[in-house]
CSV table of C-alpha atoms in Angstrom, one decimal:
chain,number,residue,atom,x,y,z
A,766,MET,CA,58.2,27.8,-31.1
A,767,ARG,CA,57.1,26.7,-34.5
A,768,ASN,CA,56.4,29.4,-37.1
A,769,ILE,CA,53.7,28.8,-39.6
A,770,GLN,CA,53.3,30.7,-42.9
A,771,LEU,CA,49.9,30.9,-44.5
A,772,THR,CA,49.0,31.9,-48.0
A,773,ILE,CA,45.5,33.3,-47.9
A,774,GLU,CA,42.9,34.1,-50.6
A,775,TYR,CA,39.9,36.3,-49.7
A,776,ASP,CA,36.9,38.1,-51.2
A,777,GLY,CA,37.1,41.3,-49.2
A,778,SER,CA,33.6,42.6,-50.0
A,779,ARG,CA,32.2,41.9,-46.6
A,780,TYR,CA,35.2,43.0,-44.5
A,781,ASP,CA,36.6,46.1,-43.0
A,782,GLY,CA,40.0,45.2,-44.4
A,783,TRP,CA,42.7,42.9,-43.2
A,784,GLN,CA,43.9,44.5,-40.0
A,785,LYS,CA,42.0,44.1,-36.7
A,786,GLN,CA,40.7,47.3,-35.2
A,787,PRO,CA,40.8,47.0,-31.5
A,788,GLY,CA,39.1,50.4,-31.1
A,789,SER,CA,36.0,49.4,-33.1
A,790,LYS,CA,33.3,47.1,-31.8
A,791,SER,CA,31.6,46.8,-35.1
A,792,ALA,CA,34.6,46.3,-37.5
A,793,VAL,CA,34.9,42.8,-38.8
A,794,THR,CA,38.3,42.1,-40.4
A,795,ILE,CA,40.0,39.1,-42.1
A,796,GLN,CA,42.7,39.0,-39.4
A,797,ASP,CA,39.9,38.7,-36.8
A,798,LYS,CA,38.4,35.8,-38.6
A,799,ILE,CA,41.7,33.9,-38.9
A,800,GLU,CA,42.7,34.6,-35.3
A,801,ASP,CA,39.3,33.4,-34.1
A,802,VAL,CA,39.7,30.0,-35.8
A,803,LEU,CA,43.4,29.6,-34.8
A,804,SER,CA,42.7,30.6,-31.2
A,805,LYS,CA,39.9,28.0,-31.1
A,806,MET,CA,42.3,25.5,-32.6
A,807,GLU,CA,45.0,26.2,-30.1
A,808,GLY,CA,42.9,26.8,-27.0
A,809,GLU,CA,44.6,30.1,-26.4
A,810,THR,CA,44.9,33.5,-28.1
A,811,VAL,CA,46.9,33.4,-31.3
A,812,GLU,CA,48.1,36.5,-33.1
A,813,VAL,CA,48.5,36.5,-36.9
A,814,VAL,CA,50.9,38.9,-38.7
A,815,GLY,CA,49.8,39.8,-42.2
A,816,ALA,CA,52.1,41.1,-45.0
A,817,ALA,CA,49.8,43.7,-46.4
A,818,ARG,CA,47.1,45.7,-44.5
A,819,THR,CA,44.6,45.6,-47.3
A,820,GLU,CA,41.8,48.1,-47.0
A,821,ALA,CA,38.1,47.6,-46.6
A,822,GLY,CA,36.6,45.9,-49.6
A,823,VAL,CA,39.9,45.0,-51.2
A,824,HIS,CA,40.5,41.3,-52.2
A,825,ALA,CA,43.5,39.1,-52.1
A,826,TYR,CA,44.7,36.2,-54.3
A,827,HIS,CA,47.9,35.7,-52.2
A,828,GLN,CA,48.0,37.4,-48.8
A,829,ILE,CA,50.9,36.1,-46.7
A,830,ALA,CA,50.6,35.8,-43.0
A,831,ASN,CA,52.4,34.0,-40.1
A,832,PHE,CA,51.8,32.9,-36.6
A,833,LYS,CA,53.7,31.1,-33.8
A,834,THR,CA,52.5,27.9,-32.2
A,835,ASP,CA,53.5,25.2,-29.8
A,836,SER,CA,51.1,22.8,-31.3
A,837,ASP,CA,52.4,19.6,-33.0
A,838,MET,CA,49.6,19.6,-35.6
A,839,LYS,CA,50.9,18.9,-39.1
A,840,VAL,CA,50.7,21.8,-41.5
A,841,TYR,CA,48.1,20.2,-43.7
A,842,GLU,CA,46.0,19.6,-40.6
A,843,ILE,CA,46.3,23.3,-39.7
A,844,LYS,CA,45.2,24.2,-43.3
A,845,HIS,CA,42.3,21.8,-43.2
A,846,TYR,CA,41.2,23.1,-39.8
A,847,LEU,CA,41.3,26.7,-41.0
A,848,ASN,CA,39.4,25.9,-44.3
A,849,ARG,CA,36.8,24.0,-42.3
A,850,PHE,CA,36.0,26.8,-39.9
A,851,LEU,CA,36.7,30.0,-41.8
A,852,PRO,CA,33.9,31.7,-43.6
A,853,ARG,CA,33.4,30.8,-47.3
A,854,ASP,CA,35.0,34.0,-48.5
A,855,ILE,CA,38.4,33.3,-46.9
A,856,ALA,CA,40.5,30.3,-47.9
A,857,VAL,CA,43.9,29.1,-46.8
A,858,VAL,CA,45.7,28.0,-50.0
A,859,GLU,CA,48.9,26.9,-48.3
A,860,ALA,CA,50.3,26.4,-44.8
A,861,LEU,CA,54.1,25.9,-44.4
A,862,GLU,CA,56.6,25.6,-41.6
A,863,VAL,CA,59.1,28.4,-41.9
A,864,PRO,CA,62.2,29.5,-39.9
A,865,GLU,CA,61.3,31.1,-36.5
A,866,ARG,CA,62.8,34.5,-37.6
A,867,PHE,CA,60.4,34.9,-40.5
A,868,HIS,CA,57.9,37.8,-40.1
A,869,ALA,CA,55.3,38.2,-42.8
A,870,SER,CA,55.3,42.0,-42.6
A,871,PHE,CA,58.9,43.0,-41.7
A,872,ASN,CA,60.5,40.6,-44.2
A,873,ALA,CA,58.2,41.5,-47.2
A,874,LYS,CA,60.3,43.2,-49.8
A,875,SER,CA,57.7,44.1,-52.4
A,876,PHE,CA,54.0,43.8,-53.3
A,877,VAL,CA,52.1,43.3,-56.5
A,878,TYR,CA,48.5,44.6,-56.8
A,879,GLU,CA,46.0,44.2,-59.7
A,880,TYR,CA,43.2,46.5,-60.5
A,881,LYS,CA,40.3,45.4,-62.7
A,882,ILE,CA,38.1,47.7,-64.7
A,883,SER,CA,35.1,46.4,-66.6
A,884,ILE,CA,34.0,48.3,-69.7
A,885,GLY,CA,30.7,48.4,-71.5
A,886,GLU,CA,27.1,49.4,-71.3
A,887,VAL,CA,25.9,46.6,-68.9
A,888,PRO,CA,28.5,45.1,-66.4
A,889,SER,CA,28.2,41.4,-66.0
A,890,VAL,CA,26.4,40.4,-62.8
A,891,PHE,CA,29.1,37.8,-62.2
A,892,ASP,CA,31.9,40.4,-62.2
A,893,ARG,CA,30.2,43.3,-60.5
A,894,LYS,CA,31.7,42.6,-57.1
A,895,TYR,CA,35.2,42.4,-58.4
A,896,ASN,CA,35.4,45.1,-61.1
A,897,TYR,CA,35.3,48.8,-61.2
A,898,TYR,CA,32.8,49.5,-63.9
A,899,CYS,CA,33.5,52.1,-66.6
A,900,PHE,CA,30.9,52.9,-69.2
A,901,LYS,CA,33.3,54.7,-71.6
A,902,ARG,CA,36.3,52.7,-73.0
A,903,PRO,CA,39.5,54.3,-71.7
A,904,ASP,CA,42.4,54.8,-74.1
A,905,VAL,CA,44.9,52.2,-72.9
A,906,ALA,CA,47.8,53.7,-74.9
A,907,LYS,CA,47.3,57.0,-73.0
A,908,MET,CA,47.1,55.1,-69.7
A,909,LYS,CA,50.4,53.3,-70.5
A,910,GLU,CA,52.0,56.6,-71.4
A,911,ALA,CA,50.9,58.3,-68.2
A,912,ALA,CA,52.0,55.3,-66.1
A,913,LYS,CA,55.6,55.7,-67.3
A,914,ALA,CA,56.1,58.8,-65.2
A,915,LEU,CA,55.4,56.9,-62.0
A,916,ILE,CA,57.9,54.1,-62.5
A,917,GLY,CA,61.1,54.5,-60.4
A,918,THR,CA,61.8,56.1,-57.0
A,919,HIS,CA,59.7,59.2,-56.4
A,920,ASP,CA,58.0,61.1,-53.6
A,921,PHE,CA,54.4,59.9,-54.1
A,922,LYS,CA,52.9,62.4,-51.7
A,923,ALA,CA,50.3,63.5,-54.4
A,924,PHE,CA,48.8,60.0,-54.1
A,925,SER,CA,48.4,60.1,-50.3
A,926,ASP,CA,45.1,61.3,-48.7
A,927,ASN,CA,46.5,61.0,-45.2
A,928,LYS,CA,47.4,64.5,-44.1
A,929,ARG,CA,48.8,63.3,-40.8
A,930,MET,CA,51.2,60.9,-42.4
A,931,LYS,CA,54.6,61.6,-40.8
A,932,LYS,CA,56.7,58.9,-42.5
A,933,SER,CA,58.5,59.3,-45.7
A,934,THR,CA,56.3,59.3,-48.9
A,935,ILE,CA,59.2,58.2,-51.0
A,936,ARG,CA,58.6,54.8,-52.6
A,937,GLU,CA,59.8,52.8,-55.6
A,938,ILE,CA,57.5,51.4,-58.2
A,939,TYR,CA,59.3,48.7,-60.2
A,940,SER,CA,56.6,48.2,-62.8
A,941,LEU,CA,53.1,49.7,-63.6
A,942,ASP,CA,51.5,47.9,-66.6
A,943,VAL,CA,48.2,48.5,-68.3
A,944,TYR,CA,46.5,45.9,-70.4
A,945,GLY,CA,43.2,46.3,-72.1
A,946,ASP,CA,40.8,44.9,-74.6
A,947,ASP,CA,37.1,45.7,-75.5
A,948,LYS,CA,35.8,44.3,-72.3
A,949,GLU,CA,38.2,45.1,-69.6
A,950,VAL,CA,41.4,47.0,-68.5
A,951,LEU,CA,43.8,45.4,-66.1
A,952,ILE,CA,46.4,47.5,-64.2
A,953,THR,CA,49.3,45.7,-62.5
A,954,VAL,CA,51.6,47.5,-60.1
A,955,HIS,CA,54.7,46.2,-58.4
A,956,GLY,CA,56.4,48.3,-55.8
A,957,ASP,CA,58.4,48.2,-52.5
A,958,ASP,CA,55.5,49.4,-50.3
A,959,PHE,CA,52.1,51.0,-50.6
A,960,TRP,CA,50.1,53.0,-48.1
A,961,PRO,CA,46.3,52.9,-47.8
A,962,HIS,CA,44.5,54.2,-50.9
A,963,MET,CA,47.8,54.7,-52.8
A,964,VAL,CA,47.2,52.2,-55.6
A,965,ARG,CA,43.5,53.3,-55.9
A,966,ILE,CA,44.5,57.0,-56.3
A,967,ILE,CA,47.1,56.0,-58.9
A,968,VAL,CA,44.4,54.0,-60.7
A,969,GLY,CA,41.9,56.9,-60.5
A,970,THR,CA,44.6,59.2,-62.0
A,971,LEU,CA,45.5,56.7,-64.8
A,972,LEU,CA,41.8,56.5,-65.7
A,973,GLN,CA,41.6,60.2,-66.0
A,974,ALA,CA,44.4,60.0,-68.6
A,975,GLY,CA,42.6,57.2,-70.3
A,976,LEU,CA,39.3,59.1,-70.5
A,977,GLY,CA,41.0,62.3,-71.8
A,978,GLU,CA,40.4,64.3,-68.6
A,979,ILE,CA,44.1,64.9,-68.2
A,980,GLU,CA,47.0,64.5,-70.7
A,981,PRO,CA,49.5,61.6,-70.2
A,982,GLU,CA,52.3,64.2,-69.8
A,983,ASP,CA,50.3,65.8,-66.8
A,984,MET,CA,51.2,62.7,-64.7
A,985,ALA,CA,54.8,64.0,-64.1
A,986,LYS,CA,53.5,67.4,-63.0
A,987,ILE,CA,51.0,65.7,-60.7
A,988,LEU,CA,53.8,63.7,-59.1
A,989,GLU,CA,56.0,66.8,-58.7
A,990,SER,CA,53.1,68.9,-57.2
A,991,LYS,CA,53.0,66.5,-54.2
A,992,ASP,CA,49.4,67.7,-54.0
A,993,ARG,CA,46.6,65.2,-53.5
A,994,GLU,CA,44.2,67.7,-55.1
A,995,LYS,CA,46.0,67.4,-58.4
A,996,ALA,CA,45.7,63.6,-58.6
A,997,GLY,CA,42.6,61.8,-59.7
A,998,PRO,CA,39.8,60.3,-57.5
A,999,THR,CA,40.3,57.2,-55.4
A,1000,ALA,CA,39.1,54.3,-57.5
A,1001,GLU,CA,36.6,51.9,-55.8
A,1002,ALA,CA,38.1,49.2,-53.5
A,1003,LYS,CA,36.2,46.3,-55.1
A,1004,GLY,CA,38.4,46.3,-58.2
A,1005,LEU,CA,41.6,45.9,-56.2
A,1006,PHE,CA,43.4,42.6,-55.6
A,1007,LEU,CA,46.6,41.9,-53.6
A,1008,SER,CA,48.1,39.4,-56.0
A,1009,GLU,CA,51.6,38.8,-54.7
A,1010,VAL,CA,54.0,39.4,-51.7
A,1011,MET,CA,57.7,39.0,-52.4
A,1012,TYR,CA,60.3,38.2,-49.9
A,1013,ILE,CA,63.4,38.3,-52.1
B,1492,MET,CA,0.4,46.4,-78.3
B,1493,ARG,CA,4.1,46.4,-78.6
B,1494,ASN,CA,6.0,43.2,-77.7
B,1495,ILE,CA,9.4,43.6,-76.0
B,1496,GLN,CA,12.0,40.9,-75.8
B,1497,LEU,CA,14.5,41.0,-73.0
B,1498,THR,CA,17.9,39.2,-72.8
B,1499,ILE,CA,18.6,38.8,-69.1
B,1500,GLU,CA,21.6,37.7,-67.1
B,1501,TYR,CA,21.4,36.8,-63.4
B,1502,ASP,CA,23.2,35.4,-60.5
B,1503,GLY,CA,20.6,33.0,-59.2
B,1504,SER,CA,22.2,32.5,-55.7
B,1505,ARG,CA,19.7,34.6,-53.8
B,1506,TYR,CA,16.6,33.6,-55.6
B,1507,ASP,CA,13.9,30.9,-55.5
B,1508,GLY,CA,14.3,30.4,-59.2
B,1509,TRP,CA,12.9,32.3,-62.2
B,1510,GLN,CA,9.2,31.6,-62.0
B,1511,LYS,CA,6.9,33.5,-59.6
B,1512,GLN,CA,5.2,31.4,-56.9
B,1513,PRO,CA,1.8,32.9,-56.2
B,1514,GLY,CA,1.2,30.3,-53.5
B,1515,SER,CA,4.3,31.3,-51.5
B,1516,LYS,CA,4.6,34.5,-49.5
B,1517,SER,CA,8.3,34.1,-48.8
B,1518,ALA,CA,9.5,33.1,-52.3
B,1519,VAL,CA,11.5,35.7,-54.1
B,1520,THR,CA,12.0,35.0,-57.8
B,1521,ILE,CA,13.7,36.7,-60.7
B,1522,GLN,CA,10.4,37.1,-62.5
B,1523,ASP,CA,9.0,38.9,-59.4
B,1524,LYS,CA,11.9,41.4,-59.5
B,1525,ILE,CA,11.5,42.1,-63.2
B,1526,GLU,CA,7.7,42.4,-63.1
B,1527,ASP,CA,8.0,44.8,-60.1
B,1528,VAL,CA,10.3,47.2,-62.0
B,1529,LEU,CA,8.2,47.0,-65.2
B,1530,SER,CA,5.0,47.5,-63.3
B,1531,LYS,CA,6.4,50.5,-61.6
B,1532,MET,CA,7.6,51.8,-65.0
B,1533,GLU,CA,4.2,51.3,-66.6
B,1534,GLY,CA,2.0,52.3,-63.7
B,1535,GLU,CA,0.1,49.0,-64.1
B,1536,THR,CA,0.7,45.3,-63.6
B,1537,VAL,CA,3.0,43.9,-66.2
B,1538,GLU,CA,3.4,40.2,-66.8
B,1539,VAL,CA,6.7,38.8,-68.0
B,1540,VAL,CA,7.0,35.5,-69.9
B,1541,GLY,CA,10.3,33.7,-69.4
B,1542,ALA,CA,11.8,31.1,-71.8
B,1543,ALA,CA,13.1,28.7,-69.2
B,1544,ARG,CA,11.9,28.2,-65.6
B,1545,THR,CA,15.3,28.0,-64.1
B,1546,GLU,CA,15.3,26.5,-60.6
B,1547,ALA,CA,16.3,28.0,-57.3
B,1548,GLY,CA,20.0,28.9,-57.2
B,1549,VAL,CA,20.5,28.4,-61.0
B,1550,HIS,CA,22.1,31.2,-62.9
B,1551,ALA,CA,21.6,32.6,-66.4
B,1552,TYR,CA,23.9,34.2,-69.0
B,1553,HIS,CA,21.1,34.5,-71.5
B,1554,GLN,CA,17.5,34.0,-70.3
B,1555,ILE,CA,15.0,35.3,-72.8
B,1556,ALA,CA,11.7,36.9,-71.7
B,1557,ASN,CA,9.0,39.0,-73.3
B,1558,PHE,CA,6.2,41.4,-72.2
B,1559,LYS,CA,3.5,43.4,-73.8
B,1560,THR,CA,3.3,47.2,-73.4
B,1561,ASP,CA,1.4,50.3,-74.7
B,1562,SER,CA,4.2,52.5,-73.6
B,1563,ASP,CA,6.0,54.5,-76.2
B,1564,MET,CA,9.4,54.3,-74.4
B,1565,LYS,CA,12.3,53.5,-76.7
B,1566,VAL,CA,13.8,50.0,-76.1
B,1567,TYR,CA,17.0,51.5,-74.8
B,1568,GLU,CA,15.1,53.6,-72.3
B,1569,ILE,CA,13.3,50.4,-71.1
B,1570,LYS,CA,16.7,48.7,-70.8
B,1571,HIS,CA,18.2,51.6,-68.8
B,1572,TYR,CA,15.1,51.8,-66.6
B,1573,LEU,CA,15.3,48.1,-65.8
B,1574,ASN,CA,19.1,48.2,-65.1
B,1575,ARG,CA,18.7,51.2,-62.9
B,1576,PHE,CA,16.0,49.7,-60.6
B,1577,LEU,CA,16.8,46.0,-60.7
B,1578,PRO,CA,18.9,44.4,-58.0
B,1579,ARG,CA,22.6,44.2,-58.8
B,1580,ASP,CA,22.5,40.5,-59.4
B,1581,ILE,CA,20.0,40.8,-62.4
B,1582,ALA,CA,21.0,42.7,-65.6
B,1583,VAL,CA,19.1,43.3,-68.8
B,1584,VAL,CA,21.7,42.8,-71.5
B,1585,GLU,CA,19.4,43.6,-74.4
B,1586,ALA,CA,15.8,44.9,-75.1
B,1587,LEU,CA,14.3,44.5,-78.6
B,1588,GLU,CA,10.9,45.2,-80.1
B,1589,VAL,CA,9.7,41.9,-81.6
B,1590,PRO,CA,6.5,40.8,-83.6
B,1591,GLU,CA,3.4,40.7,-81.4
B,1592,ARG,CA,3.0,36.9,-81.8
B,1593,PHE,CA,6.5,36.2,-80.3
B,1594,HIS,CA,6.2,34.2,-77.0
B,1595,ALA,CA,9.4,33.6,-75.2
B,1596,SER,CA,8.3,30.3,-73.8
B,1597,PHE,CA,6.1,28.7,-76.5
B,1598,ASN,CA,8.4,29.7,-79.3
B,1599,ALA,CA,11.6,28.4,-77.7
B,1600,LYS,CA,12.9,25.5,-79.8
B,1601,SER,CA,15.9,24.5,-77.7
B,1602,PHE,CA,18.0,25.3,-74.7
B,1603,VAL,CA,21.7,25.2,-73.9
B,1604,TYR,CA,22.9,24.8,-70.3
B,1605,GLU,CA,26.4,24.8,-68.9
B,1606,TYR,CA,27.5,23.2,-65.7
B,1607,LYS,CA,30.8,24.1,-64.0
B,1608,ILE,CA,32.8,21.8,-61.7
B,1609,SER,CA,35.9,23.1,-59.9
B,1610,ILE,CA,38.6,20.6,-59.0
B,1611,GLY,CA,41.2,20.8,-56.4
B,1612,GLU,CA,42.0,20.8,-52.7
B,1613,VAL,CA,40.9,24.4,-51.9
B,1614,PRO,CA,38.2,25.9,-54.2
B,1615,SER,CA,38.8,29.5,-55.1
B,1616,VAL,CA,36.8,32.0,-52.9
B,1617,PHE,CA,35.9,33.9,-56.1
B,1618,ASP,CA,34.3,30.8,-57.8
B,1619,ARG,CA,32.6,29.1,-54.9
B,1620,LYS,CA,29.3,30.6,-55.7
B,1621,TYR,CA,29.3,29.4,-59.3
B,1622,ASN,CA,31.0,26.1,-59.3
B,1623,TYR,CA,30.3,22.7,-57.9
B,1624,TYR,CA,33.4,21.7,-56.1
B,1625,CYS,CA,35.0,18.3,-56.5
B,1626,PHE,CA,38.0,17.3,-54.5
B,1627,LYS,CA,39.0,14.3,-56.7
B,1628,ARG,CA,39.7,14.9,-60.4
B,1629,PRO,CA,37.1,13.1,-62.5
B,1630,ASP,CA,38.2,11.2,-65.6
B,1631,VAL,CA,36.9,13.4,-68.4
B,1632,ALA,CA,37.4,10.6,-71.1
B,1633,LYS,CA,35.0,8.4,-69.1
B,1634,MET,CA,32.5,11.2,-68.7
B,1635,LYS,CA,32.6,11.8,-72.5
B,1636,GLU,CA,32.1,8.1,-73.1
B,1637,ALA,CA,29.1,8.0,-70.7
B,1638,ALA,CA,27.6,11.1,-72.2
B,1639,LYS,CA,27.3,9.5,-75.7
B,1640,ALA,CA,24.5,7.2,-74.5
B,1641,LEU,CA,22.3,10.2,-73.8
B,1642,ILE,CA,22.6,11.9,-77.1
B,1643,GLY,CA,19.5,11.6,-79.3
B,1644,THR,CA,15.8,11.0,-78.6
B,1645,HIS,CA,15.2,8.9,-75.5
B,1646,ASP,CA,12.8,8.5,-72.6
B,1647,PHE,CA,14.7,10.3,-69.9
B,1648,LYS,CA,12.4,9.2,-67.1
B,1649,ALA,CA,15.4,7.9,-65.1
B,1650,PHE,CA,16.5,11.6,-64.8
B,1651,SER,CA,13.2,12.8,-63.4
B,1652,ASP,CA,12.5,13.1,-59.7
B,1653,ASN,CA,8.9,14.2,-60.2
B,1654,LYS,CA,6.9,11.1,-59.5
B,1655,ARG,CA,3.7,13.0,-60.4
B,1656,MET,CA,4.9,14.1,-63.8
B,1657,LYS,CA,2.1,13.2,-66.2
B,1658,LYS,CA,3.6,14.5,-69.4
B,1659,SER,CA,5.9,12.6,-71.7
B,1660,THR,CA,9.4,12.2,-70.5
B,1661,ILE,CA,10.7,11.7,-74.1
B,1662,ARG,CA,13.2,14.4,-75.0
B,1663,GLU,CA,15.9,15.0,-77.6
B,1664,ILE,CA,19.5,15.9,-76.6
B,1665,TYR,CA,21.4,17.3,-79.6
B,1666,SER,CA,24.8,17.5,-77.9
B,1667,LEU,CA,26.3,16.8,-74.5
B,1668,ASP,CA,29.9,17.8,-74.3
B,1669,VAL,CA,32.5,17.4,-71.5
B,1670,TYR,CA,35.6,19.5,-71.4
B,1671,GLY,CA,38.2,19.4,-68.7
B,1672,ASP,CA,41.6,20.4,-67.5
B,1673,ASP,CA,43.5,20.3,-64.2
B,1674,LYS,CA,41.3,22.9,-62.6
B,1675,GLU,CA,37.8,22.5,-63.9
B,1676,VAL,CA,35.3,20.5,-65.8
B,1677,LEU,CA,32.7,22.1,-68.0
B,1678,ILE,CA,29.6,20.2,-69.2
B,1679,THR,CA,27.5,21.7,-72.0
B,1680,VAL,CA,24.1,20.2,-73.0
B,1681,HIS,CA,21.9,21.3,-75.8
B,1682,GLY,CA,18.4,19.8,-76.0
B,1683,ASP,CA,14.8,20.5,-77.0
B,1684,ASP,CA,13.5,20.8,-73.5
B,1685,PHE,CA,14.5,20.1,-69.9
B,1686,TRP,CA,12.4,19.6,-66.8
B,1687,PRO,CA,13.4,20.8,-63.3
B,1688,HIS,CA,16.6,19.0,-62.0
B,1689,MET,CA,17.0,17.1,-65.3
B,1690,VAL,CA,20.4,18.6,-66.2
B,1691,ARG,CA,21.6,18.4,-62.6
B,1692,ILE,CA,20.7,14.6,-62.4
B,1693,ILE,CA,22.5,14.1,-65.7
B,1694,VAL,CA,25.5,15.9,-64.4
B,1695,GLY,CA,25.5,13.9,-61.1
B,1696,THR,CA,25.4,10.7,-63.1
B,1697,LEU,CA,28.2,11.8,-65.5
B,1698,LEU,CA,30.3,12.6,-62.4
B,1699,GLN,CA,29.7,9.1,-61.1
B,1700,ALA,CA,31.2,7.8,-64.3
B,1701,GLY,CA,34.1,10.3,-64.1
B,1702,LEU,CA,34.9,9.2,-60.5
B,1703,GLY,CA,34.7,5.5,-61.3
B,1704,GLU,CA,31.5,4.9,-59.2
B,1705,ILE,CA,29.8,3.5,-62.4
B,1706,GLU,CA,31.2,2.4,-65.7
B,1707,PRO,CA,30.6,4.6,-68.8
B,1708,GLU,CA,28.6,1.7,-70.4
B,1709,ASP,CA,26.2,1.7,-67.4
B,1710,MET,CA,24.8,5.0,-68.7
B,1711,ALA,CA,22.7,3.2,-71.4
B,1712,LYS,CA,21.3,0.7,-68.8
B,1713,ILE,CA,20.4,3.6,-66.5
B,1714,LEU,CA,18.6,5.3,-69.3
B,1715,GLU,CA,16.7,2.1,-70.2
B,1716,SER,CA,15.8,1.4,-66.6
B,1717,LYS,CA,13.6,4.6,-66.4
B,1718,ASP,CA,14.4,4.4,-62.7
B,1719,ARG,CA,15.5,7.5,-60.8
B,1720,GLU,CA,17.2,5.3,-58.3
B,1721,LYS,CA,19.6,4.0,-60.8
B,1722,ALA,CA,20.8,7.5,-61.9
B,1723,GLY,CA,23.3,9.6,-59.8
B,1724,PRO,CA,22.6,12.3,-57.3
B,1725,THR,CA,21.3,15.7,-58.3
B,1726,ALA,CA,24.3,18.0,-58.7
B,1727,GLU,CA,24.1,21.3,-56.8
B,1728,ALA,CA,22.2,24.2,-58.4
B,1729,LYS,CA,25.0,26.8,-58.1
B,1730,GLY,CA,27.1,25.2,-60.9
B,1731,LEU,CA,24.3,25.4,-63.5
B,1732,PHE,CA,23.9,28.2,-66.0
B,1733,LEU,CA,21.3,28.7,-68.7
B,1734,SER,CA,23.5,29.8,-71.5
B,1735,GLU,CA,21.3,30.0,-74.5
B,1736,VAL,CA,17.7,29.9,-75.7
B,1737,MET,CA,17.2,29.1,-79.4
B,1738,TYR,CA,14.2,30.1,-81.5
B,1739,ILE,CA,15.1,28.5,-84.8
């Protein structure tokens, strides 16, 4: 069978995340929408594998997915078909034929996420859906300082709100950068794997450091505590973008 | 009475334009939304005057409006009240007390509009609401060349689709600039006054020049013809932004 890789961009505002939820009748996910169009195209049920299970309300510049097919459609025909029938908040940027063994999720080596914070008295109506809005300007230098403690291989249990999580909470963060000017703060994190809410709890804690609610040096203690209560609040989903999935 | 000037930003996607439509029960306009909140604030009917009657689906970075009030609320309290109760696609960027004789519409001397065209095979899901999407890349040099014919004082009747328009169709365009790169084309026009659809018909005609459907030198002939049929199509509302209202 042919194996097709898709690069997908989406505005997650309207969706209950990437992953389909067979147990829920009301959930509408991005995977559902893509599978619906592909199944219509193929005339039989198609399953799509996504690299990252982005959460409800989270957006993507570059989600990677793959699916198997016996169809002899050209990749650009597949791309055009998808873009014609997908809702306007989901776009297929690229479709490629890849080796049959490629699996978008199992083969993913690392992920880059971006988080956008808008600063000021009145947030722009054009950015409101895609920015977490912060009235006070956070101190970017303090956020950068706090971020340092998280870089490397650590047990990130303090940044997990899933009490039933049985798997290891050890992960590696390769980089965690904070950029900022008068109008916005952008946080970029690159790591080997993230669980649901992990990036958003990290952002919420960095923001506490930026707003003087904790000191930058507290970050190491929070990490060591392995206690969700010590970390900051979960930042809103709408500021979060999956920006890259790496396979090497 | 006090006279309060508002600077308003809005995403026009959901609205039937700025101006209220007393004859229509279903129309929802930006003026309606602002008057509703101000009337609630004041406890009596408040009328708001807007500088530009932006059309259905058109956005604004800086619409100017004014209203009279006997209230002794401070201007920042008025601004906060409005931003608290207005829908999330309308924001009051500034509220100022101005001389009683100031009238947002009668005193407006000129207007700047921007039009955004996105180029490429797959338009970004994040820009789709705010860009006219063009698959083929227009020739920006040809658009600039065609634009020159429109600068100055002319009878712009060829760019009016209102056959019952009784007023003069002579207007002055101070500048009409076209900028472009691989991903987008931005058209900025500054003139003393625009009627509904005027900017969008100008944009549609410039785009014809950019796509080689007419020659740049045809623009002068279209202008002279005073014939709507000779000009290009009306470009979509969603790419149009009111970006400035000037009072001097």
